[in-house]
XYZ file of C-alpha atoms in Angstrom:
666
model
C 192.413 85.842 139.720
C 195.511 88.147 139.466
C 197.280 87.812 136.213
C 200.497 85.954 136.459
C 203.168 88.560 135.941
C 206.678 87.731 134.771
C 209.119 90.163 136.439
C 212.525 88.414 136.438
C 215.318 91.065 136.993
C 218.252 90.849 134.342
C 220.934 90.630 137.113
C 219.180 87.799 138.784
C 218.859 85.925 135.605
C 222.593 86.495 134.851
C 223.398 85.316 138.381
C 221.559 81.972 137.586
C 223.581 81.543 134.434
C 226.830 82.121 136.342
C 226.137 79.290 138.890
C 224.666 76.871 136.429
C 226.572 73.564 136.635
C 227.718 74.388 140.122
C 224.563 73.983 142.004
C 222.070 72.371 139.657
C 220.523 69.741 142.006
C 217.767 70.221 144.411
C 218.605 70.174 148.156
C 216.958 67.605 150.467
C 217.782 69.941 153.418
C 215.587 72.794 152.342
C 213.071 73.889 155.022
C 210.438 76.381 155.749
C 210.801 79.005 158.616
C 207.167 79.349 159.691
C 205.033 78.952 162.822
C 203.028 75.835 163.390
C 200.031 77.902 164.412
C 199.057 81.625 164.207
C 195.979 83.827 164.396
C 194.386 84.671 161.087
C 195.343 88.348 161.371
C 198.942 87.538 162.117
C 201.267 88.830 159.416
C 203.821 86.059 158.843
C 207.538 86.408 158.097
C 207.891 83.290 155.996
C 211.210 82.047 154.635
C 212.473 79.024 152.843
C 216.140 78.207 153.733
C 218.881 75.745 152.637
C 217.890 75.934 149.061
C 220.176 75.801 146.021
C 221.275 79.368 145.299
C 219.794 81.450 142.503
C 217.091 78.998 141.342
C 213.463 79.471 140.671
C 211.375 78.113 143.522
C 207.664 77.675 143.207
C 205.868 78.115 146.396
C 202.322 76.921 146.689
C 199.760 77.494 149.395
C 196.724 75.093 149.662
C 193.866 74.476 152.025
C 190.515 72.737 152.084
C 187.529 74.291 153.708
C 183.785 73.656 153.830
C 180.991 76.307 152.982
C 177.358 75.555 152.619
C 178.012 71.825 153.155
C 180.551 71.743 150.212
C 184.201 71.113 150.690
C 186.542 72.946 148.377
C 190.250 73.231 147.891
C 191.777 76.588 147.498
C 195.364 77.373 146.284
C 197.735 80.008 145.180
C 201.277 79.874 143.939
C 204.191 82.186 143.131
C 207.642 81.714 141.809
C 210.652 83.295 143.677
C 214.284 83.433 142.834
C 216.430 82.127 145.692
C 219.280 84.218 146.881
C 222.892 83.261 146.321
C 222.758 82.024 150.002
C 219.935 79.666 149.074
C 217.087 81.482 150.721
C 213.707 82.896 149.780
C 212.209 85.561 152.058
C 208.470 85.521 151.090
C 207.829 88.559 153.294
C 210.474 90.573 151.698
C 210.870 89.294 148.100
C 208.600 90.091 145.243
C 207.723 87.022 143.218
C 208.935 86.760 139.591
C 205.731 85.120 138.563
C 202.508 84.203 140.395
C 199.018 84.877 141.533
C 200.047 88.142 143.075
C 202.627 90.828 142.378
C 204.873 92.967 144.424
C 206.178 92.493 147.979
C 203.279 91.094 150.019
C 204.045 88.903 153.068
C 200.548 87.423 152.864
C 199.936 87.351 149.192
C 199.922 83.637 148.940
C 196.983 83.533 151.435
C 194.589 86.230 150.178
C 195.237 85.235 146.577
C 194.067 81.678 146.798
C 191.251 80.800 144.503
C 189.014 77.655 144.507
C 189.700 74.829 142.251
C 187.069 73.910 139.807
C 184.662 76.678 140.724
C 183.741 79.912 139.042
C 181.876 81.306 142.100
C 182.731 80.541 145.755
C 183.254 82.301 149.082
C 185.921 81.587 151.612
C 184.383 81.337 154.992
C 186.086 83.153 157.972
C 186.864 79.996 159.811
C 189.919 78.107 161.265
C 191.881 76.281 158.495
C 195.248 74.608 157.914
C 197.400 75.919 155.078
C 199.984 73.569 153.631
C 202.956 75.444 151.978
C 205.293 73.567 149.534
C 208.421 74.631 147.874
C 209.315 72.941 144.508
C 212.190 73.243 142.114
C 211.613 71.880 138.713
C 208.444 70.316 139.808
C 210.073 68.395 142.657
C 208.938 69.289 146.133
C 211.978 70.133 148.428
C 210.136 71.464 151.490
C 206.844 71.443 153.023
C 205.131 72.836 156.204
C 201.641 73.302 157.542
C 200.370 76.260 159.412
C 197.203 76.134 161.613
C 195.386 79.439 161.056
C 193.166 80.114 163.893
C 190.478 82.622 164.912
C 190.983 82.351 168.654
C 193.708 81.811 171.206
C 193.274 79.197 174.011
C 191.056 80.499 176.823
C 188.469 82.604 174.942
C 185.204 81.916 176.680
C 182.082 81.697 174.730
C 178.469 82.000 176.320
C 175.051 82.371 174.713
C 173.256 85.492 175.691
C 170.377 85.014 178.110
C 166.773 86.181 178.066
C 165.455 87.549 174.762
C 168.866 88.628 173.447
C 170.067 86.440 170.727
C 173.790 86.145 170.325
C 177.015 85.324 172.052
C 179.164 86.812 174.823
C 182.899 86.410 174.283
C 185.380 86.821 177.147
C 189.164 86.949 176.684
C 191.580 84.875 178.870
C 193.489 86.486 181.656
C 192.390 89.324 184.003
C 192.191 93.034 183.915
C 189.532 95.451 182.554
C 189.297 95.075 178.794
C 186.995 97.368 176.693
C 183.570 96.076 175.714
C 182.613 95.886 172.095
C 179.183 95.293 170.481
C 179.176 93.703 167.015
C 176.238 94.458 164.638
C 175.961 92.400 161.396
C 174.547 93.505 158.123
C 171.467 92.637 156.089
C 172.755 88.926 155.860
C 171.252 88.432 159.303
C 174.049 86.261 160.935
C 175.941 87.463 164.065
C 179.574 88.160 163.418
C 181.016 85.202 165.332
C 184.352 84.998 163.560
C 185.076 88.732 164.064
C 184.089 88.258 167.689
C 186.475 85.289 168.298
C 189.461 87.245 166.771
C 188.679 90.501 168.676
C 188.328 88.562 171.964
C 191.716 86.907 171.266
C 193.117 90.455 171.215
C 191.655 91.052 174.792
C 188.211 92.515 174.173
C 185.000 91.494 175.804
C 182.568 91.117 172.860
C 178.909 90.734 172.291
C 178.039 89.493 168.780
C 174.285 90.274 168.500
C 171.724 89.043 166.078
C 168.902 91.464 165.710
C 166.508 89.985 163.079
C 165.759 86.557 161.556
C 165.534 83.355 163.561
C 164.640 82.578 166.265
C 161.114 83.735 166.899
C 161.826 86.248 169.511
C 163.418 88.430 166.802
C 161.776 90.357 163.932
C 161.512 88.067 160.953
C 162.913 90.684 158.450
C 165.022 93.841 158.693
C 162.173 96.183 159.494
C 161.164 98.025 162.654
C 163.929 96.359 164.618
C 163.625 97.924 168.187
C 166.636 100.109 169.199
C 165.964 99.214 172.797
C 166.762 95.551 171.995
C 170.264 96.553 171.003
C 170.517 98.786 174.071
C 169.868 95.681 176.211
C 172.994 94.090 174.692
C 174.909 97.106 175.813
C 173.515 96.626 179.355
C 174.814 93.118 179.203
C 178.274 94.186 178.209
C 178.440 96.679 181.077
C 177.175 94.159 183.493
C 180.178 91.972 182.678
C 182.472 91.928 185.762
C 185.496 92.814 183.804
C 184.148 95.675 181.811
C 184.477 98.653 183.971
C 182.950 101.141 181.493
C 181.571 103.612 181.611
C 181.047 103.193 177.879
C 181.583 100.645 175.121
C 182.306 100.529 171.468
C 180.036 99.512 168.647
C 181.420 97.900 165.410
C 178.819 97.738 162.689
C 178.987 96.579 158.935
C 176.677 97.788 156.189
C 173.060 97.938 157.718
C 174.758 97.232 160.965
C 176.913 100.444 160.451
C 173.740 102.360 159.843
C 172.369 100.917 163.142
C 175.614 101.667 164.987
C 175.449 105.384 164.055
C 171.659 105.465 164.905
C 172.480 103.792 168.229
C 175.432 106.062 168.992
C 173.249 109.172 168.387
C 170.749 107.886 170.938
C 172.752 106.269 173.711
C 175.553 108.308 175.441
C 177.181 105.066 176.705
C 178.653 104.522 173.297
C 182.197 105.967 173.249
C 183.517 104.638 169.924
C 181.624 103.845 166.727
C 183.268 101.825 163.937
C 181.152 101.895 160.852
C 182.311 99.801 157.891
C 180.486 100.510 154.527
C 178.270 102.909 156.235
C 175.109 105.018 155.481
C 174.462 108.587 156.463
C 170.687 107.928 156.247
C 168.028 105.734 157.817
C 166.449 103.722 155.036
C 163.163 101.845 154.663
C 163.099 98.278 155.848
C 162.802 95.524 153.464
C 161.435 91.855 153.569
C 163.200 88.555 152.754
C 162.688 89.153 149.108
C 164.135 92.584 149.174
C 160.888 94.514 148.774
C 160.035 97.565 150.928
C 158.029 97.115 154.126
C 156.461 100.519 154.211
C 158.206 101.407 157.551
C 161.604 102.259 158.913
C 164.370 99.658 159.444
C 164.591 100.816 163.125
C 162.089 101.554 165.768
C 162.453 103.363 169.083
C 159.829 103.338 171.796
C 157.379 101.739 169.493
C 157.720 104.482 166.827
C 159.618 104.197 163.590
C 162.887 106.147 163.405
C 162.500 108.727 160.587
C 163.515 107.131 157.343
C 163.959 107.590 153.694
C 161.378 105.472 151.703
C 162.250 103.717 148.563
C 160.621 104.775 145.283
C 158.200 102.379 143.544
C 160.298 99.615 142.115
C 158.379 99.731 138.968
C 158.924 103.384 138.415
C 162.709 103.408 138.618
C 164.739 103.432 135.384
C 166.543 100.319 134.260
C 169.746 101.865 135.160
C 168.729 102.028 138.699
C 167.325 98.522 139.021
C 167.244 97.590 142.750
C 168.481 94.102 142.205
C 170.894 94.383 139.319
C 172.349 97.845 140.246
C 171.676 98.462 143.949
C 174.204 101.229 144.316
C 172.430 103.279 141.505
C 169.084 102.534 143.074
C 170.166 103.998 146.391
C 171.678 107.021 144.806
C 168.458 107.462 142.685
C 166.310 107.187 145.786
C 168.321 109.808 147.677
C 168.210 112.211 144.600
C 164.609 111.648 144.002
C 163.512 112.293 147.627
C 162.228 115.657 148.762
C 164.863 117.756 150.719
C 162.687 117.624 153.851
C 162.588 113.739 153.669
C 166.365 113.538 153.353
C 166.832 115.930 156.257
C 164.475 113.978 158.477
C 166.204 110.628 157.634
C 169.662 111.931 158.092
C 171.324 110.368 161.110
C 172.188 113.154 163.685
C 175.739 111.731 164.175
C 176.851 115.067 165.962
C 174.938 113.671 168.990
C 177.426 110.759 169.298
C 179.482 111.237 172.562
C 182.475 109.519 171.296
C 184.865 108.781 168.384
C 183.566 107.960 164.970
C 185.643 105.822 162.690
C 184.368 105.164 159.036
C 185.636 102.899 156.330
C 184.352 102.448 152.735
C 185.462 101.128 149.400
C 185.286 103.574 146.452
C 183.997 100.817 144.278
C 181.260 99.793 146.567
C 178.410 98.637 144.271
C 175.805 97.650 146.900
C 175.287 101.344 147.940
C 177.279 104.518 147.850
C 179.068 104.097 151.111
C 182.021 106.420 150.245
C 179.821 109.452 149.527
C 177.596 108.682 152.572
C 180.754 108.235 154.684
C 181.866 111.668 153.566
C 178.405 113.049 154.522
C 178.793 111.777 158.010
C 182.266 113.132 158.325
C 181.318 116.623 157.006
C 178.383 116.704 159.312
C 180.570 116.009 162.298
C 183.041 118.723 161.298
C 180.401 121.338 160.426
C 178.845 120.905 163.780
C 182.124 120.957 165.789
C 182.033 117.393 167.022
C 184.390 117.279 169.963
C 185.664 113.860 169.545
C 187.933 112.186 167.050
C 186.492 111.254 163.650
C 187.943 109.893 160.348
C 186.736 108.438 157.166
C 189.105 106.082 155.259
C 188.065 105.349 151.767
C 190.054 102.446 150.185
C 190.662 103.064 146.622
C 189.040 100.404 144.366
C 187.642 98.338 147.251
C 184.098 97.155 147.318
C 181.455 96.746 149.940
C 182.734 93.692 151.722
C 185.668 93.915 154.103
C 186.857 90.339 154.895
C 188.992 89.537 157.963
C 192.706 90.134 157.113
C 194.680 87.818 155.033
C 191.653 85.582 154.030
C 191.154 84.913 150.338
C 189.238 87.612 148.703
C 187.970 85.590 145.744
C 184.245 85.935 145.719
C 184.172 89.201 147.617
C 183.492 91.257 144.535
C 179.983 89.747 144.257
C 178.289 86.766 145.547
C 174.923 84.966 145.186
C 173.867 87.363 142.450
C 174.599 90.550 144.434
C 177.278 92.922 143.056
C 179.537 94.015 145.929
C 182.402 95.647 143.893
C 186.199 95.808 144.185
C 188.903 93.519 143.017
C 190.621 90.779 144.869
C 193.648 92.883 145.279
C 191.918 95.984 146.496
C 189.671 94.107 148.790
C 192.517 92.387 150.318
C 194.168 95.738 150.952
C 191.028 97.061 152.544
C 190.737 94.051 154.817
C 194.511 94.360 155.713
C 194.299 98.123 156.399
C 191.061 98.586 158.274
C 191.599 95.865 160.944
C 194.554 97.352 162.910
C 193.165 100.827 162.745
C 189.691 99.710 164.050
C 191.255 97.688 166.926
C 193.500 100.582 167.904
C 190.564 102.976 168.212
C 188.637 100.465 170.216
C 191.622 99.932 172.470
C 191.491 103.493 173.391
C 188.171 102.883 175.321
C 190.304 101.702 178.289
C 193.491 103.555 179.353
C 196.615 101.382 179.100
C 194.790 98.648 177.172
C 196.991 96.784 174.624
C 195.145 94.995 171.899
C 198.006 92.660 171.099
C 197.078 88.984 171.212
C 199.012 86.445 173.372
C 201.301 84.123 171.463
C 199.460 81.120 169.866
C 200.634 77.969 171.414
C 200.309 75.276 168.589
C 199.955 72.485 171.289
C 196.999 74.131 173.023
C 193.754 73.976 171.218
C 191.645 77.094 171.090
C 188.288 76.760 172.679
C 184.971 76.927 170.782
C 183.009 76.891 174.007
C 183.458 77.704 177.620
C 185.476 74.674 178.583
C 187.512 73.813 175.498
C 189.004 77.324 175.580
C 190.497 76.884 179.034
C 193.795 75.439 180.017
C 192.749 72.756 182.369
C 193.774 72.904 185.982
C 194.907 69.369 185.574
C 193.437 66.025 184.502
C 194.119 64.661 188.011
C 192.181 67.689 189.483
C 189.071 66.962 187.454
C 189.173 63.341 188.101
C 189.480 64.016 191.863
C 186.442 66.218 191.854
C 184.337 63.773 189.921
C 185.588 60.761 192.041
C 184.950 62.570 195.257
C 181.408 63.570 194.204
C 180.660 59.952 193.037
C 182.070 58.468 196.256
C 180.246 60.852 198.626
C 176.914 60.343 196.696
C 177.272 56.563 196.643
C 178.233 56.489 200.402
C 175.309 58.675 201.446
C 172.840 56.656 199.454
C 174.084 53.370 200.731
C 174.320 54.440 204.478
C 171.278 56.747 204.989
C 168.570 53.872 204.628
C 170.612 51.846 207.184
C 170.949 54.622 209.596
C 167.218 55.212 209.408
C 166.475 51.561 210.121
C 164.736 51.047 206.771
C 166.895 48.105 205.865
C 165.085 45.989 208.363
C 161.627 47.027 207.295
C 160.789 43.829 205.510
C 162.418 41.393 207.870
C 159.568 41.291 210.474
C 157.302 38.338 210.933
C 154.924 38.030 207.899
C 151.305 37.984 209.274
C 148.969 35.416 208.090
C 145.786 37.420 208.268
C 144.831 39.172 204.957
C 143.967 42.460 206.608
C 147.170 42.347 208.538
C 148.883 41.652 205.398
C 147.324 44.688 203.737
C 148.216 46.980 206.614
C 151.812 45.643 206.509
C 152.072 46.187 202.823
C 150.766 49.752 203.192
C 153.463 50.402 205.772
C 156.209 48.888 203.568
C 154.934 50.927 200.657
C 155.218 54.104 202.783
C 158.757 53.338 203.903
C 159.640 52.595 200.229
C 158.211 55.921 199.050
C 159.864 57.752 201.852
C 163.127 55.988 201.064
C 162.959 56.688 197.442
C 161.942 60.301 197.797
C 164.824 61.133 200.297
C 167.259 59.144 198.292
C 166.546 61.007 195.030
C 166.503 64.324 197.059
C 169.814 63.733 198.461
C 171.238 62.487 195.203
C 169.979 65.444 193.193
C 171.251 67.763 195.952
C 174.686 66.245 195.756
C 174.727 66.658 192.019
C 173.978 70.336 192.501
C 176.849 70.541 194.881
C 179.091 69.065 192.406
C 177.832 71.503 189.753
C 178.680 74.285 192.130
C 182.237 72.943 192.611
C 182.628 72.643 188.822
C 181.480 76.296 188.266
C 183.748 77.419 190.982
C 186.977 75.928 189.352
C 185.868 77.170 185.893
C 184.322 74.099 184.205
C 180.913 75.688 183.428
C 179.861 73.293 180.687
C 180.383 70.351 183.030
C 178.472 72.289 185.719
C 175.533 72.516 183.513
C 175.739 68.762 182.883
C 175.615 68.169 186.532
C 172.547 70.381 186.917
C 170.835 68.337 184.214
C 171.782 65.115 186.011
C 170.342 66.515 189.206
C 167.212 67.416 187.410
C 166.971 63.872 185.929
C 167.552 62.140 189.373
C 164.626 64.201 190.679
C 162.441 63.424 187.706
C 163.423 59.725 188.208
C 161.864 59.812 191.660
C 158.712 61.240 190.317
C 158.391 58.800 187.601
C 158.886 55.871 189.801
C 155.905 57.196 191.880
C 153.972 57.805 188.668
C 154.565 54.401 187.305
C 153.700 52.689 190.492
C 150.388 54.587 190.757
C 149.494 53.878 187.163
C 150.412 50.114 187.701
C 148.004 50.046 190.779
C 145.264 51.820 189.004
C 145.234 49.699 185.845
C 146.310 46.283 186.996
C 143.411 43.846 186.997
C 144.628 41.261 189.429
C 142.790 38.613 191.522
C 142.860 38.839 195.263
C 144.893 35.686 195.379
C 147.440 37.162 193.005
C 147.544 40.418 195.066
C 148.090 38.487 198.144
C 150.961 36.430 196.654
C 152.473 39.672 195.341
C 152.026 41.320 198.732
C 153.746 38.458 200.544
C 156.606 38.528 197.969
C 156.997 42.307 198.655
C 157.033 41.785 202.390
C 159.671 39.102 202.287
C 161.819 41.169 199.963
C 164.084 43.905 201.153
C 162.452 47.333 200.547
C 165.621 48.467 198.920
C 165.308 45.583 196.464
C 161.769 46.260 195.883
C 162.547 49.950 195.012
C 165.155 48.729 192.489
C 162.634 46.487 190.822
C 160.070 49.266 190.604
C 162.889 51.461 189.082
C 163.287 48.877 186.333
C 159.502 48.777 185.699
C 159.621 52.653 185.435
C 162.004 52.495 182.445
C 159.326 53.404 179.952
C 158.093 56.307 181.857
C 161.694 57.452 182.408
C 162.265 57.281 178.684
C 159.224 59.559 178.077
C 160.310 61.983 180.761
C 163.882 62.076 179.482
C 162.841 62.710 175.873
C 160.375 65.394 176.976
C 163.100 67.067 179.040
C 165.556 66.991 176.113
C 162.830 68.671 173.841
C 161.903 71.267 176.360
C 165.439 71.842 177.425
C 166.561 72.563 173.926
C 164.093 75.333 173.504
C 164.535 76.609 177.042
C 168.362 76.820 176.639
C 168.051 78.547 173.389
C 165.474 81.098 174.806
C 166.941 81.712 178.322
C 170.607 81.015 177.993
C 172.548 78.380 180.023
C 172.702 80.190 183.416
C 168.974 81.041 183.523
C 168.287 77.483 182.198
C 170.289 76.142 185.087
C 168.204 78.146 187.606
C 165.085 76.961 185.990
C 166.321 73.413 186.331
C 167.049 73.973 190.008
C 163.617 75.367 190.683
C 161.957 72.434 188.886
C 164.235 69.985 190.852
C 163.313 71.586 194.234
C 159.620 71.443 193.346
C 159.887 67.910 192.326
C 161.609 66.885 195.434
C 159.091 68.635 197.632
C 156.232 66.852 195.874
C 157.968 63.534 196.249
C 158.573 64.095 199.980
C 155.046 65.376 200.492
C 153.697 62.250 198.788
C 155.970 59.984 200.933
C 154.937 61.856 204.111
C 151.161 61.444 203.218
C 151.774 57.666 202.521
C 153.701 57.157 205.856
C 150.967 59.018 207.990
C 148.404 56.956 206.138
């Protein structure tokens, strides 16, 4: 926490004495001038107006967020001196006392600390901050700001195939730049950064390249470079990304990977490397121990790397767990020159701009000196593109999103990261606009400014919630039309085909005739059921197409799933009836009675009765589909999953129709 600093100017103090007795009571008309909603990286011009003049006003910011299934309240406060006009301009006035010092428009936000906790981390997530202004302990004004990661209309889609991650598309039209995000050794995709970047107009892929699920390497070792290149393919395949290149933003080990990738793929036109490495290092397992091979692999071979020394042989001052920065420095110094040369990333091969950020107090590894090595190598080899290294004095390894609390960023979960809350807040604030500006240059005329945040429109967390609906009436009309058409066809088709009268003929008395008639009715029933389910599933597919066409993709996937279930329903009815016929131990008299009952009943009613009896089978099929669908959706992505559903649906309908046709000819 920043020490509370008392900095009350003499003239301001004299001014307070001069008006004492003239305006000593609090004003009930005081109010905040603040937006109801804003993006997290918006620098806010906050004011409190209609206050008593020349009074000390304590302003407190408070929010409650959850992290690791634990809810915590965070807060910060600062005391300001109101002007003679009765106003406090938080974005222009320094506090006379508080959790931060100096003029800082967002000091109350980054300086928040958790209540009743010595160690905590503020997650980069949407949250509401309540601001209160108090005079002599009495609250005179209050407001709440909804701080968001995304604007309305940001579209989120899981990547398809063996790629694990998310594709983010901004609202609107045009040709925005494509950006690939690469996380660090924590192993989690950078979804928060992706949401915010997409809100500024970028098409973003946030990729996960190791960890869960099983399609990825378990640990950060021998990660295929080709896997990451397929993510670039996906970006360039996006209809709004015109290319020819993309930007790559990596942090920590992801920065190492970004530089390796840029040196091997000419489609990368901008590399943003935060807390970078100039070397390729040996991979490590979940416990932090070396794996004996490179962190990265290309065409099945390890990318040349610098191995770690024997952990037991390093001095205590370079302990890999307690002093990781010293350990990395020791590893580089102890290595043979030819090893260092082989492991050095050939950054001069990057066919684009290179922007590096580091903190001089990085205690995880020596990112500032390695960043300088990258910059010096680029300059020494006459790299024709822009390059810059910005080392933030006193900052550590972790660069948070702008204006989020930096308590806990100096070290977390036993790992020293370095920096102070103030320095880390400065690094977070300074690196963000520079990085987005460099990435914006990928596309001529592109403006990385985000659209205004409408507090009355919820930002989307998936494909549908982020869209502004066409209208509630439009959606209702589409759904109602689909339902009416489906019902009308299913009602009319059997009557048009003459199936409605199939059971109204004379009931024969002869047992053999009864058996023949029952077979005929069964065939009609099977044909009716098969065609009915085929038509129903096809109509739901049509509804899915309409929903996709108008932009409601998630509802479209639901319609595909319903179509699949309708088809499976037809198959399960057939399966239940066959099982019932096979296992039922009935007497001929009972069979004859049942046969007569079947003949006297309408085939449509008989089909409905069999559907009821098929409930158990349907439940099993539904559960199996849910389990299989969950893994298929995760593995293949929603679009490929939808195509698989359509394929299974078509196959199921063909089987049902073939069965019905065989029964009718029999």
